[in-house]
Amino acid sequence: MAIAAVTVALAPAPALAAPAEEEVDCTKVKCVALTFDDGPGKYAGTLLDTLKKYDAKATFFLEGQYVKSRPSYVKRMAAEGHELGNHSYKHPDFTKLTAPAIRSEIQRTNDEIKKAAGVEPKLLRPPYGMSDLTTSEVAAEFGMPIILWTGGSADWSSKNEEAIKKQTLKVAKQNSIVLMHDWVKQTVDAMPSIIRTLQKNGYHLVKVSDIVKHENLKAGDTFPLPEGWDK
Ligand SMILES: [Zn+2]
């Protein structure tokens, strides 16, 4: 009896958690990628605490200007196994910029992320999800695919904890990429409950890379393709 009790107590050893996380195969298990844009926002620390508590991973599409002003959050994101993506330096609409201007937005942001966390982002999400051929060509130069989302939490418009939870759970399906913002306080407040519900429903909270791994994306490709686009 005593031995059995000890075995049970030792079962969820932290050493087991990390490798299991790396090996999530989203073709075999239920996966959702929560993505947080425009940050690191001022509530990023609380969000990181929540993600850590529930052993959940997320993807942060960061703005260079905030990476520069809040580098410690970015360092922590990388250290705790989250994915870092590029979301421009100051959030302009890329479809209104020239190629050199887009290039500069991406490069400056990559540089800040590298400086803060020592890693190079491999994914691009243009501001507002707006891109065109020029954007794709510049993304290709950086070796990055363009990552949009399959569903949005509408958090920036509702700013309501219950509404954010309801909408997020509605769009979170197998291999969903969900758009959220860590500058919306209500999103960060709703996150423990959202994560608990998703995990109870059998979802692994994974990085975008885990979900697009099997898509054979090339640099400059867009995923998911907006509705009406031909593959
Ligand atoms: Zn944005």
PDB file of C-alpha atoms and ligand atoms in Angstrom:
ATOM      1  CA  MET A   1       0.000   0.000   0.000  1.00  0.00           C
ATOM      2  CA  ALA A   2       2.707   2.431   0.975  1.00  0.00           C
ATOM      3  CA  ILE A   3       4.642   1.757  -2.216  1.00  0.00           C
ATOM      4  CA  ALA A   4       1.563   2.247  -4.360  1.00  0.00           C
ATOM      5  CA  ALA A   5       0.893   5.582  -2.723  1.00  0.00           C
ATOM      6  CA  VAL A   6       4.453   6.752  -3.391  1.00  0.00           C
ATOM      7  CA  THR A   7       4.210   5.717  -7.044  1.00  0.00           C
ATOM      8  CA  VAL A   8       1.047   7.729  -7.517  1.00  0.00           C
ATOM      9  CA  ALA A   9       2.546  10.752  -5.835  1.00  0.00           C
ATOM     10  CA  LEU A  10       5.583  10.669  -8.109  1.00  0.00           C
ATOM     11  CA  ALA A  11       3.707  10.083 -11.349  1.00  0.00           C
ATOM     12  CA  PRO A  12       3.319  13.675 -12.591  1.00  0.00           C
ATOM     13  CA  ALA A  13       7.042  14.346 -12.316  1.00  0.00           C
ATOM     14  CA  PRO A  14       8.037  17.589 -14.069  1.00  0.00           C
ATOM     15  CA  ALA A  15      10.775  15.729 -15.936  1.00  0.00           C
ATOM     16  CA  LEU A  16       8.100  13.895 -17.933  1.00  0.00           C
ATOM     17  CA  ALA A  17       6.210  17.022 -18.947  1.00  0.00           C
ATOM     18  CA  ALA A  18       8.774  18.686 -21.191  1.00  0.00           C
ATOM     19  CA  PRO A  19       9.615  15.826 -23.598  1.00  0.00           C
ATOM     20  CA  ALA A  20       5.902  14.930 -23.928  1.00  0.00           C
ATOM     21  CA  GLU A  21       5.251  18.538 -24.958  1.00  0.00           C
ATOM     22  CA  GLU A  22       7.837  18.397 -27.734  1.00  0.00           C
ATOM     23  CA  GLU A  23       6.372  15.214 -29.123  1.00  0.00           C
ATOM     24  CA  VAL A  24       2.765  16.322 -29.545  1.00  0.00           C
ATOM     25  CA  ASP A  25       1.609  14.998 -32.912  1.00  0.00           C
ATOM     26  CA  CYS A  26      -1.352  17.091 -34.023  1.00  0.00           C
ATOM     27  CA  THR A  27      -2.318  14.548 -36.673  1.00  0.00           C
ATOM     28  CA  LYS A  28      -3.034  12.126 -33.818  1.00  0.00           C
ATOM     29  CA  VAL A  29      -4.201  14.221 -30.875  1.00  0.00           C
ATOM     30  CA  LYS A  30      -6.469  17.244 -30.475  1.00  0.00           C
ATOM     31  CA  CYS A  31      -4.487  20.483 -30.789  1.00  0.00           C
ATOM     32  CA  VAL A  32      -5.259  24.181 -30.591  1.00  0.00           C
ATOM     33  CA  ALA A  33      -2.779  27.033 -31.019  1.00  0.00           C
ATOM     34  CA  LEU A  34      -3.616  30.190 -29.094  1.00  0.00           C
ATOM     35  CA  THR A  35      -1.833  33.207 -30.591  1.00  0.00           C
ATOM     36  CA  PHE A  36      -1.345  36.588 -28.943  1.00  0.00           C
ATOM     37  CA  ASP A  37      -0.738  39.624 -31.141  1.00  0.00           C
ATOM     38  CA  ASP A  38       0.701  43.125 -30.698  1.00  0.00           C
ATOM     39  CA  GLY A  39       2.724  42.376 -27.589  1.00  0.00           C
ATOM     40  CA  PRO A  40       4.357  41.835 -25.390  1.00  0.00           C
ATOM     41  CA  GLY A  41       1.426  43.616 -23.780  1.00  0.00           C
ATOM     42  CA  LYS A  42       1.452  44.901 -20.243  1.00  0.00           C
ATOM     43  CA  TYR A  43      -0.365  41.777 -18.936  1.00  0.00           C
ATOM     44  CA  ALA A  44       2.094  39.354 -20.546  1.00  0.00           C
ATOM     45  CA  GLY A  45       3.615  38.408 -17.169  1.00  0.00           C
ATOM     46  CA  THR A  46       0.268  37.271 -15.769  1.00  0.00           C
ATOM     47  CA  LEU A  47      -0.465  35.389 -18.977  1.00  0.00           C
ATOM     48  CA  LEU A  48       2.900  33.617 -18.817  1.00  0.00           C
ATOM     49  CA  ASP A  49       2.178  32.606 -15.198  1.00  0.00           C
ATOM     50  CA  THR A  50      -1.137  31.080 -16.304  1.00  0.00           C
ATOM     51  CA  LEU A  51       0.391  29.240 -19.264  1.00  0.00           C
ATOM     52  CA  LYS A  52       3.082  27.841 -16.991  1.00  0.00           C
ATOM     53  CA  LYS A  53       0.579  26.743 -14.365  1.00  0.00           C
ATOM     54  CA  TYR A  54      -1.389  24.710 -16.936  1.00  0.00           C
ATOM     55  CA  ASP A  55       1.648  23.543 -18.912  1.00  0.00           C
ATOM     56  CA  ALA A  56       0.214  25.210 -22.034  1.00  0.00           C
ATOM     57  CA  LYS A  57       2.201  26.624 -24.944  1.00  0.00           C
ATOM     58  CA  ALA A  58       1.303  29.697 -26.981  1.00  0.00           C
ATOM     59  CA  THR A  59       2.595  31.713 -29.907  1.00  0.00           C
ATOM     60  CA  PHE A  60       3.313  35.411 -29.569  1.00  0.00           C
ATOM     61  CA  PHE A  61       3.308  37.609 -32.674  1.00  0.00           C
ATOM     62  CA  LEU A  62       5.351  40.473 -31.311  1.00  0.00           C
ATOM     63  CA  GLU A  63       5.648  44.118 -32.254  1.00  0.00           C
ATOM     64  CA  GLY A  64       9.257  45.276 -32.374  1.00  0.00           C
ATOM     65  CA  GLN A  65       8.542  48.509 -30.532  1.00  0.00           C
ATOM     66  CA  TYR A  66       7.191  46.591 -27.511  1.00  0.00           C
ATOM     67  CA  VAL A  67       9.927  43.965 -27.660  1.00  0.00           C
ATOM     68  CA  LYS A  68      12.280  46.893 -27.244  1.00  0.00           C
ATOM     69  CA  SER A  69      10.376  48.361 -24.286  1.00  0.00           C
ATOM     70  CA  ARG A  70       9.532  45.032 -22.561  1.00  0.00           C
ATOM     71  CA  PRO A  71      12.430  42.690 -23.414  1.00  0.00           C
ATOM     72  CA  SER A  72      12.209  40.663 -20.179  1.00  0.00           C
ATOM     73  CA  TYR A  73       8.799  39.254 -21.140  1.00  0.00           C
ATOM     74  CA  VAL A  74      10.193  38.191 -24.514  1.00  0.00           C
ATOM     75  CA  LYS A  75      13.137  36.489 -22.893  1.00  0.00           C
ATOM     76  CA  ARG A  76      10.762  34.657 -20.571  1.00  0.00           C
ATOM     77  CA  MET A  77       8.481  33.597 -23.458  1.00  0.00           C
ATOM     78  CA  ALA A  78      11.369  31.913 -25.217  1.00  0.00           C
ATOM     79  CA  ALA A  79      12.767  30.392 -22.028  1.00  0.00           C
ATOM     80  CA  GLU A  80       9.389  28.860 -21.169  1.00  0.00           C
ATOM     81  CA  GLY A  81       8.993  27.178 -24.548  1.00  0.00           C
ATOM     82  CA  HIS A  82       6.592  29.504 -26.334  1.00  0.00           C
ATOM     83  CA  GLU A  83       6.928  30.406 -29.973  1.00  0.00           C
ATOM     84  CA  LEU A  84       7.893  33.911 -31.050  1.00  0.00           C
ATOM     85  CA  GLY A  85       6.642  35.362 -34.323  1.00  0.00           C
ATOM     86  CA  ASN A  86       7.126  38.683 -36.082  1.00  0.00           C
ATOM     87  CA  HIS A  87       4.186  41.142 -36.220  1.00  0.00           C
ATOM     88  CA  SER A  88       6.065  44.186 -37.612  1.00  0.00           C
ATOM     89  CA  TYR A  89       7.787  46.980 -35.705  1.00  0.00           C
ATOM     90  CA  LYS A  90       4.996  49.554 -35.431  1.00  0.00           C
ATOM     91  CA  HIS A  91       1.928  47.810 -36.885  1.00  0.00           C
ATOM     92  CA  PRO A  92       1.497  49.496 -40.275  1.00  0.00           C
ATOM     93  CA  ASP A  93      -0.699  48.018 -43.018  1.00  0.00           C
ATOM     94  CA  PHE A  94       1.902  46.227 -45.160  1.00  0.00           C
ATOM     95  CA  THR A  95      -0.262  46.528 -48.291  1.00  0.00           C
ATOM     96  CA  LYS A  96       0.315  50.301 -48.160  1.00  0.00           C
ATOM     97  CA  LEU A  97       4.109  50.001 -47.846  1.00  0.00           C
ATOM     98  CA  THR A  98       6.912  49.581 -50.364  1.00  0.00           C
ATOM     99  CA  ALA A  99       9.075  46.458 -50.255  1.00  0.00           C
ATOM    100  CA  PRO A 100      12.002  48.270 -48.544  1.00  0.00           C
ATOM    101  CA  ALA A 101       9.648  49.607 -45.865  1.00  0.00           C
ATOM    102  CA  ILE A 102       8.199  46.133 -45.190  1.00  0.00           C
ATOM    103  CA  ARG A 103      11.727  44.718 -45.123  1.00  0.00           C
ATOM    104  CA  SER A 104      12.721  47.298 -42.508  1.00  0.00           C
ATOM    105  CA  GLU A 105       9.649  46.551 -40.321  1.00  0.00           C
ATOM    106  CA  ILE A 106      10.483  42.838 -40.338  1.00  0.00           C
ATOM    107  CA  GLN A 107      14.236  43.214 -39.905  1.00  0.00           C
ATOM    108  CA  ARG A 108      14.062  45.669 -36.998  1.00  0.00           C
ATOM    109  CA  THR A 109      11.615  43.396 -35.186  1.00  0.00           C
ATOM    110  CA  ASN A 110      13.728  40.297 -35.789  1.00  0.00           C
ATOM    111  CA  ASP A 111      16.730  42.219 -34.455  1.00  0.00           C
ATOM    112  CA  GLU A 112      14.913  43.240 -31.250  1.00  0.00           C
ATOM    113  CA  ILE A 113      13.659  39.695 -30.645  1.00  0.00           C
ATOM    114  CA  LYS A 114      17.128  38.285 -31.209  1.00  0.00           C
ATOM    115  CA  LYS A 115      18.546  40.839 -28.805  1.00  0.00           C
ATOM    116  CA  ALA A 116      15.909  40.141 -26.132  1.00  0.00           C
ATOM    117  CA  ALA A 117      15.618  36.367 -26.339  1.00  0.00           C
ATOM    118  CA  GLY A 118      18.458  35.106 -28.519  1.00  0.00           C
ATOM    119  CA  VAL A 119      16.092  33.498 -31.014  1.00  0.00           C
ATOM    120  CA  GLU A 120      15.111  34.311 -34.579  1.00  0.00           C
ATOM    121  CA  PRO A 121      11.377  34.331 -35.364  1.00  0.00           C
ATOM    122  CA  LYS A 122      10.408  31.926 -38.141  1.00  0.00           C
ATOM    123  CA  LEU A 123       6.812  33.051 -38.667  1.00  0.00           C
ATOM    124  CA  LEU A 124       5.327  36.326 -39.886  1.00  0.00           C
ATOM    125  CA  ARG A 125       1.869  37.669 -39.171  1.00  0.00           C
ATOM    126  CA  PRO A 126       1.373  40.987 -40.945  1.00  0.00           C
ATOM    127  CA  PRO A 127      -0.632  43.634 -39.047  1.00  0.00           C
ATOM    128  CA  TYR A 128      -4.414  43.212 -39.505  1.00  0.00           C
ATOM    129  CA  GLY A 129      -3.633  39.979 -41.371  1.00  0.00           C
ATOM    130  CA  MET A 130      -3.244  42.179 -44.447  1.00  0.00           C
ATOM    131  CA  SER A 131      -0.811  41.022 -47.084  1.00  0.00           C
ATOM    132  CA  ASP A 132      -0.278  41.115 -50.833  1.00  0.00           C
ATOM    133  CA  LEU A 133       2.234  39.812 -53.354  1.00  0.00           C
ATOM    134  CA  THR A 134       4.931  42.267 -52.205  1.00  0.00           C
ATOM    135  CA  THR A 135       4.451  41.138 -48.595  1.00  0.00           C
ATOM    136  CA  SER A 136       4.757  37.491 -49.647  1.00  0.00           C
ATOM    137  CA  GLU A 137       7.919  38.222 -51.617  1.00  0.00           C
ATOM    138  CA  VAL A 138       9.548  40.013 -48.695  1.00  0.00           C
ATOM    139  CA  ALA A 139       8.439  37.274 -46.287  1.00  0.00           C
ATOM    140  CA  ALA A 140      10.073  34.771 -48.636  1.00  0.00           C
ATOM    141  CA  GLU A 141      13.358  36.707 -48.452  1.00  0.00           C
ATOM    142  CA  PHE A 142      13.283  36.194 -44.684  1.00  0.00           C
ATOM    143  CA  GLY A 143      12.392  32.525 -45.098  1.00  0.00           C
ATOM    144  CA  MET A 144       9.085  33.032 -43.312  1.00  0.00           C
ATOM    145  CA  PRO A 145       5.606  31.745 -44.069  1.00  0.00           C
ATOM    146  CA  ILE A 146       2.712  34.122 -43.371  1.00  0.00           C
ATOM    147  CA  ILE A 147       0.505  32.838 -40.555  1.00  0.00           C
ATOM    148  CA  LEU A 148      -3.054  34.119 -40.258  1.00  0.00           C
ATOM    149  CA  TRP A 149      -5.730  32.521 -38.052  1.00  0.00           C
ATOM    150  CA  THR A 150      -8.670  30.160 -38.369  1.00  0.00           C
ATOM    151  CA  GLY A 151     -10.776  31.983 -35.794  1.00  0.00           C
ATOM    152  CA  GLY A 152     -10.734  35.100 -33.656  1.00  0.00           C
ATOM    153  CA  SER A 153     -11.639  35.680 -30.024  1.00  0.00           C
ATOM    154  CA  ALA A 154     -12.923  39.198 -30.878  1.00  0.00           C
ATOM    155  CA  ASP A 155     -11.361  40.169 -27.549  1.00  0.00           C
ATOM    156  CA  TRP A 156     -10.292  43.631 -28.678  1.00  0.00           C
ATOM    157  CA  SER A 157     -13.890  44.505 -29.545  1.00  0.00           C
ATOM    158  CA  SER A 158     -15.863  42.842 -26.737  1.00  0.00           C
ATOM    159  CA  LYS A 159     -13.402  43.490 -23.874  1.00  0.00           C
ATOM    160  CA  ASN A 160     -15.662  41.180 -21.891  1.00  0.00           C
ATOM    161  CA  GLU A 161     -14.381  38.106 -20.075  1.00  0.00           C
ATOM    162  CA  GLU A 162     -17.457  35.924 -20.635  1.00  0.00           C
ATOM    163  CA  ALA A 163     -17.783  36.932 -24.302  1.00  0.00           C
ATOM    164  CA  ILE A 164     -14.090  36.246 -24.923  1.00  0.00           C
ATOM    165  CA  LYS A 165     -14.355  32.816 -23.328  1.00  0.00           C
ATOM    166  CA  LYS A 166     -17.515  31.946 -25.279  1.00  0.00           C
ATOM    167  CA  GLN A 167     -16.124  33.103 -28.632  1.00  0.00           C
ATOM    168  CA  THR A 168     -12.728  31.441 -28.091  1.00  0.00           C
ATOM    169  CA  LEU A 169     -14.297  28.087 -27.209  1.00  0.00           C
ATOM    170  CA  LYS A 170     -16.587  28.415 -30.226  1.00  0.00           C
ATOM    171  CA  VAL A 171     -13.702  28.812 -32.706  1.00  0.00           C
ATOM    172  CA  ALA A 172     -11.288  26.408 -30.974  1.00  0.00           C
ATOM    173  CA  LYS A 173     -11.540  23.214 -33.009  1.00  0.00           C
ATOM    174  CA  GLN A 174      -9.041  20.589 -34.139  1.00  0.00           C
ATOM    175  CA  ASN A 175      -5.847  22.366 -35.303  1.00  0.00           C
ATOM    176  CA  SER A 176      -7.349  25.833 -34.912  1.00  0.00           C
ATOM    177  CA  ILE A 177      -5.143  28.903 -34.790  1.00  0.00           C
ATOM    178  CA  VAL A 178      -6.945  31.409 -32.575  1.00  0.00           C
ATOM    179  CA  LEU A 179      -6.297  35.155 -32.595  1.00  0.00           C
ATOM    180  CA  MET A 180      -6.100  36.881 -29.196  1.00  0.00           C
ATOM    181  CA  HIS A 181      -4.290  39.876 -27.650  1.00  0.00           C
ATOM    182  CA  ASP A 182      -2.290  40.014 -24.438  1.00  0.00           C
ATOM    183  CA  TRP A 183      -2.907  43.750 -24.087  1.00  0.00           C
ATOM    184  CA  VAL A 184      -6.606  43.013 -23.426  1.00  0.00           C
ATOM    185  CA  LYS A 185      -6.885  42.565 -19.659  1.00  0.00           C
ATOM    186  CA  GLN A 186     -10.118  40.568 -19.928  1.00  0.00           C
ATOM    187  CA  THR A 187      -8.385  38.048 -22.208  1.00  0.00           C
ATOM    188  CA  VAL A 188      -5.655  37.448 -19.671  1.00  0.00           C
ATOM    189  CA  ASP A 189      -8.251  37.236 -16.866  1.00  0.00           C
ATOM    190  CA  ALA A 190     -10.323  34.708 -18.835  1.00  0.00           C
ATOM    191  CA  MET A 191      -7.348  32.548 -19.742  1.00  0.00           C
ATOM    192  CA  PRO A 192      -7.308  30.147 -16.739  1.00  0.00           C
ATOM    193  CA  SER A 193     -10.933  29.221 -17.371  1.00  0.00           C
ATOM    194  CA  ILE A 194     -10.433  28.960 -21.170  1.00  0.00           C
ATOM    195  CA  ILE A 195      -7.396  26.698 -20.758  1.00  0.00           C
ATOM    196  CA  ARG A 196      -9.098  24.488 -18.167  1.00  0.00           C
ATOM    197  CA  THR A 197     -12.104  24.002 -20.457  1.00  0.00           C
ATOM    198  CA  LEU A 198      -9.988  23.237 -23.535  1.00  0.00           C
ATOM    199  CA  GLN A 199      -7.829  20.762 -21.617  1.00  0.00           C
ATOM    200  CA  LYS A 200     -10.928  19.133 -20.112  1.00  0.00           C
ATOM    201  CA  ASN A 201     -12.170  18.684 -23.690  1.00  0.00           C
ATOM    202  CA  GLY A 202      -8.954  16.870 -24.572  1.00  0.00           C
ATOM    203  CA  TYR A 203      -7.051  19.657 -26.345  1.00  0.00           C
ATOM    204  CA  HIS A 204      -3.310  20.116 -26.175  1.00  0.00           C
ATOM    205  CA  LEU A 205      -2.369  23.792 -26.260  1.00  0.00           C
ATOM    206  CA  VAL A 206       0.492  23.892 -28.728  1.00  0.00           C
ATOM    207  CA  LYS A 207       2.637  26.249 -30.775  1.00  0.00           C
ATOM    208  CA  VAL A 208       1.656  27.258 -34.299  1.00  0.00           C
ATOM    209  CA  SER A 209       4.657  25.292 -35.579  1.00  0.00           C
ATOM    210  CA  ASP A 210       3.201  22.102 -34.127  1.00  0.00           C
ATOM    211  CA  ILE A 211       0.036  22.645 -36.163  1.00  0.00           C
ATOM    212  CA  VAL A 212       1.609  23.727 -39.477  1.00  0.00           C
ATOM    213  CA  LYS A 213       4.366  21.085 -39.297  1.00  0.00           C
ATOM    214  CA  HIS A 214       2.471  18.827 -41.701  1.00  0.00           C
ATOM    215  CA  GLU A 215       1.449  21.566 -44.158  1.00  0.00           C
ATOM    216  CA  ASN A 216       4.771  21.737 -46.041  1.00  0.00           C
ATOM    217  CA  LEU A 217       4.683  25.525 -45.947  1.00  0.00           C
ATOM    218  CA  LYS A 218       7.311  27.312 -47.964  1.00  0.00           C
ATOM    219  CA  ALA A 219       8.695  30.778 -47.254  1.00  0.00           C
ATOM    220  CA  GLY A 220       6.178  33.369 -48.429  1.00  0.00           C
ATOM    221  CA  ASP A 221       3.239  30.917 -48.325  1.00  0.00           C
ATOM    222  CA  THR A 222       0.122  32.004 -46.464  1.00  0.00           C
ATOM    223  CA  PHE A 223      -1.651  29.733 -43.955  1.00  0.00           C
ATOM    224  CA  PRO A 224      -4.515  29.325 -43.607  1.00  0.00           C
ATOM    225  CA  LEU A 225      -5.460  30.702 -46.995  1.00  0.00           C
ATOM    226  CA  PRO A 226      -8.193  33.316 -46.602  1.00  0.00           C
ATOM    227  CA  GLU A 227     -11.569  32.110 -47.830  1.00  0.00           C
ATOM    228  CA  GLY A 228     -11.984  32.365 -51.580  1.00  0.00           C
ATOM    229  CA  TRP A 229      -8.249  32.071 -52.308  1.00  0.00           C
ATOM    230  CA  ASP A 230      -7.228  29.284 -54.588  1.00  0.00           C
ATOM    231  CA  LYS A 231      -4.547  27.005 -53.322  1.00  0.00           C
TER     232      LYS A 231
HETATM  233 ZN    ZN B   1      -1.928  43.294 -34.635  1.00  0.00          ZN
END
